[in-house]
Short mmCIF file of C-alpha atoms in Angstrom, two decimals:
data_model
loop_
_atom_site.label_atom_id
_atom_site.label_comp_id
_atom_site.label_asym_id
_atom_site.label_seq_id
_atom_site.Cartn_x
_atom_site.Cartn_y
_atom_site.Cartn_z
CA MET A 5 110.22 108.84 86.78
CA THR A 6 111.70 105.50 87.71
CA ALA A 7 112.47 103.51 90.90
CA ALA A 8 115.91 101.92 90.50
CA ASP A 9 118.76 100.72 92.57
CA THR A 10 118.34 102.51 95.94
CA GLY A 11 116.14 105.41 94.95
CA ILE A 12 113.89 107.45 92.68
CA ALA A 13 115.13 109.18 89.60
CA LEU A 14 114.09 111.03 86.52
CA LEU A 15 114.99 109.38 83.29
CA THR A 16 116.25 112.04 80.87
CA ALA A 17 115.76 112.02 77.15
CA ASP A 18 119.30 110.79 76.61
CA GLY A 19 118.75 107.82 79.03
CA LYS A 20 120.63 109.18 82.00
CA LEU A 21 119.30 109.19 85.58
CA GLU A 22 118.82 112.34 87.56
CA TRP A 23 118.35 111.19 91.14
CA LEU A 24 115.60 112.82 93.13
CA ASP A 25 116.52 110.86 96.31
CA ARG A 26 118.23 107.64 97.25
CA PRO A 27 116.52 106.83 100.52
CA GLU A 28 117.54 103.16 100.63
CA ASP A 29 121.16 104.34 100.91
CA ARG A 30 120.26 105.43 104.47
CA THR A 31 118.69 102.25 105.74
CA PRO A 32 120.31 99.78 108.24
CA ALA A 33 119.69 96.74 105.97
CA PRO A 34 121.08 96.92 102.42
CA SER A 35 117.99 97.32 100.24
CA ARG A 36 116.79 98.18 96.76
CA MET A 37 113.71 99.49 95.08
CA ASN A 38 111.38 96.76 93.97
CA ASP A 39 107.96 97.68 92.45
CA GLY A 40 105.96 100.75 91.65
CA VAL A 41 102.87 102.44 90.16
CA ALA A 42 101.51 105.87 89.33
CA ASP A 43 98.19 106.97 90.94
CA PRO A 44 95.49 108.85 89.01
CA ALA A 45 96.84 112.21 90.39
CA GLY A 46 100.27 111.58 88.85
CA ARG A 47 102.13 110.67 92.00
CA CYS A 48 104.60 107.76 91.75
CA TRP A 49 104.60 105.15 94.52
CA ALA A 50 107.43 102.63 94.83
CA GLY A 51 108.36 99.97 97.35
CA SER A 52 111.68 98.64 98.53
CA MET A 53 112.98 95.31 99.81
CA PRO A 54 116.06 94.27 101.73
CA TYR A 55 118.53 92.03 99.89
CA ASP A 56 118.69 89.55 102.71
CA GLY A 57 114.97 89.40 103.46
CA THR A 58 115.23 91.14 106.80
CA PRO A 59 111.66 91.22 108.11
CA GLY A 60 110.24 94.72 108.28
CA ALA A 61 113.11 96.40 106.44
CA GLY A 62 111.08 97.33 103.29
CA SER A 63 109.24 100.64 102.79
CA LEU A 64 106.87 102.41 100.52
CA TYR A 65 107.68 105.80 99.04
CA ARG A 66 105.56 108.40 97.39
CA THR A 67 107.02 110.85 94.86
CA ASP A 68 104.87 113.96 94.37
CA PRO A 69 104.68 115.78 91.02
CA ASP A 70 107.19 118.48 92.42
CA GLY A 71 109.82 115.71 92.90
CA THR A 72 109.55 115.42 96.61
CA VAL A 73 110.21 111.82 97.77
CA GLU A 74 108.60 110.74 101.07
CA ARG A 75 108.67 107.50 102.93
CA VAL A 76 105.04 106.80 103.68
CA LEU A 77 105.09 103.31 105.10
CA ASP A 78 107.76 101.13 106.72
CA GLY A 79 107.78 97.84 108.54
CA LEU A 80 107.17 95.87 105.30
CA THR A 81 109.57 93.31 103.86
CA ILE A 82 109.10 92.71 100.08
CA VAL A 83 106.78 95.36 98.68
CA ASN A 84 105.06 94.21 95.51
CA GLY A 85 102.04 95.00 93.33
CA PRO A 86 100.98 98.51 94.45
CA ALA A 87 97.71 99.29 92.66
CA PHE A 88 94.97 101.93 92.96
CA ASN A 89 91.22 101.81 92.40
CA ALA A 90 89.94 104.00 89.60
CA ASP A 91 89.50 107.20 91.58
CA GLY A 92 92.73 106.86 93.56
CA THR A 93 91.12 106.67 97.00
CA VAL A 94 92.25 103.11 97.80
CA LEU A 95 95.80 101.66 97.58
CA TYR A 96 96.33 97.90 97.48
CA LEU A 97 99.86 96.79 98.37
CA ALA A 98 101.31 93.32 98.78
CA ASP A 99 104.09 92.33 101.22
CA SER A 100 105.08 89.08 99.52
CA ALA A 101 107.29 87.85 102.40
CA ALA A 102 104.38 88.15 104.80
CA GLY A 103 101.83 86.82 102.31
CA THR A 104 99.51 89.73 102.88
CA ILE A 105 97.73 92.30 100.72
CA HIS A 106 97.11 95.59 102.52
CA ARG A 107 94.30 98.06 101.69
CA ARG A 108 94.78 101.72 102.62
CA ARG A 109 92.65 104.71 102.26
CA VAL A 110 94.29 107.53 100.22
CA ASP A 111 93.44 111.21 100.14
CA PRO A 112 93.40 111.81 96.38
CA ALA A 113 94.21 115.51 96.79
CA THR A 114 97.30 115.02 98.99
CA GLY A 115 98.30 111.44 98.71
CA ASP A 116 98.20 111.05 102.46
CA LEU A 117 97.43 107.56 103.71
CA GLY A 118 94.53 106.85 105.97
CA GLY A 119 92.91 103.76 107.46
CA HIS A 120 94.49 100.36 107.01
CA GLU A 121 93.28 96.85 106.88
CA ILE A 122 94.55 93.48 105.67
CA PHE A 123 92.62 92.80 102.46
CA ALA A 124 93.86 89.21 102.00
CA ARG A 125 96.21 86.71 103.55
CA LEU A 126 97.94 84.28 101.18
CA ARG A 127 99.78 81.14 101.98
CA SER A 128 103.07 81.82 103.63
CA GLY A 129 105.40 83.77 101.49
CA CYS A 130 103.45 83.21 98.29
CA ASP A 131 105.89 80.48 97.33
CA ALA A 132 108.63 83.09 97.09
CA ASP A 133 112.04 82.76 98.64
CA LYS A 134 113.60 85.63 100.61
CA SER A 135 114.80 87.26 97.45
CA GLY A 136 111.32 87.64 96.15
CA ARG A 137 111.90 85.23 93.24
CA ARG A 138 109.52 82.33 92.75
CA PRO A 139 110.99 78.87 92.36
CA PRO A 140 110.98 77.33 88.89
CA ARG A 141 107.92 75.22 88.11
#
């Protein structure tokens, strides 16, 4: 499975994409998929970001093993670095534009998200511009 362009697809053996869904085609702000991870139960999680950095236009999607794609969070801007703890009960997720790292409880059996808290606040925008790229050093 891969997050690419405006959606989630299966990558076939011959290198072609079989789209499961292209949810970012249906958003008000032109957006693309940005970063993703698999959880210990085999679900794929991928975030999106708006091309123009529109605040709150990014989302987080979960793709279940049966191929169902669901938007599970919205109101983010540049979704980066999703990661799980070892047993899959906690999701860490950065919003680079906001300079925050979120921590969410996850039901490992269903993938449903529970309680939320800000795990860390970083300096404004993490030195990233609205495109999510860091300036050269």
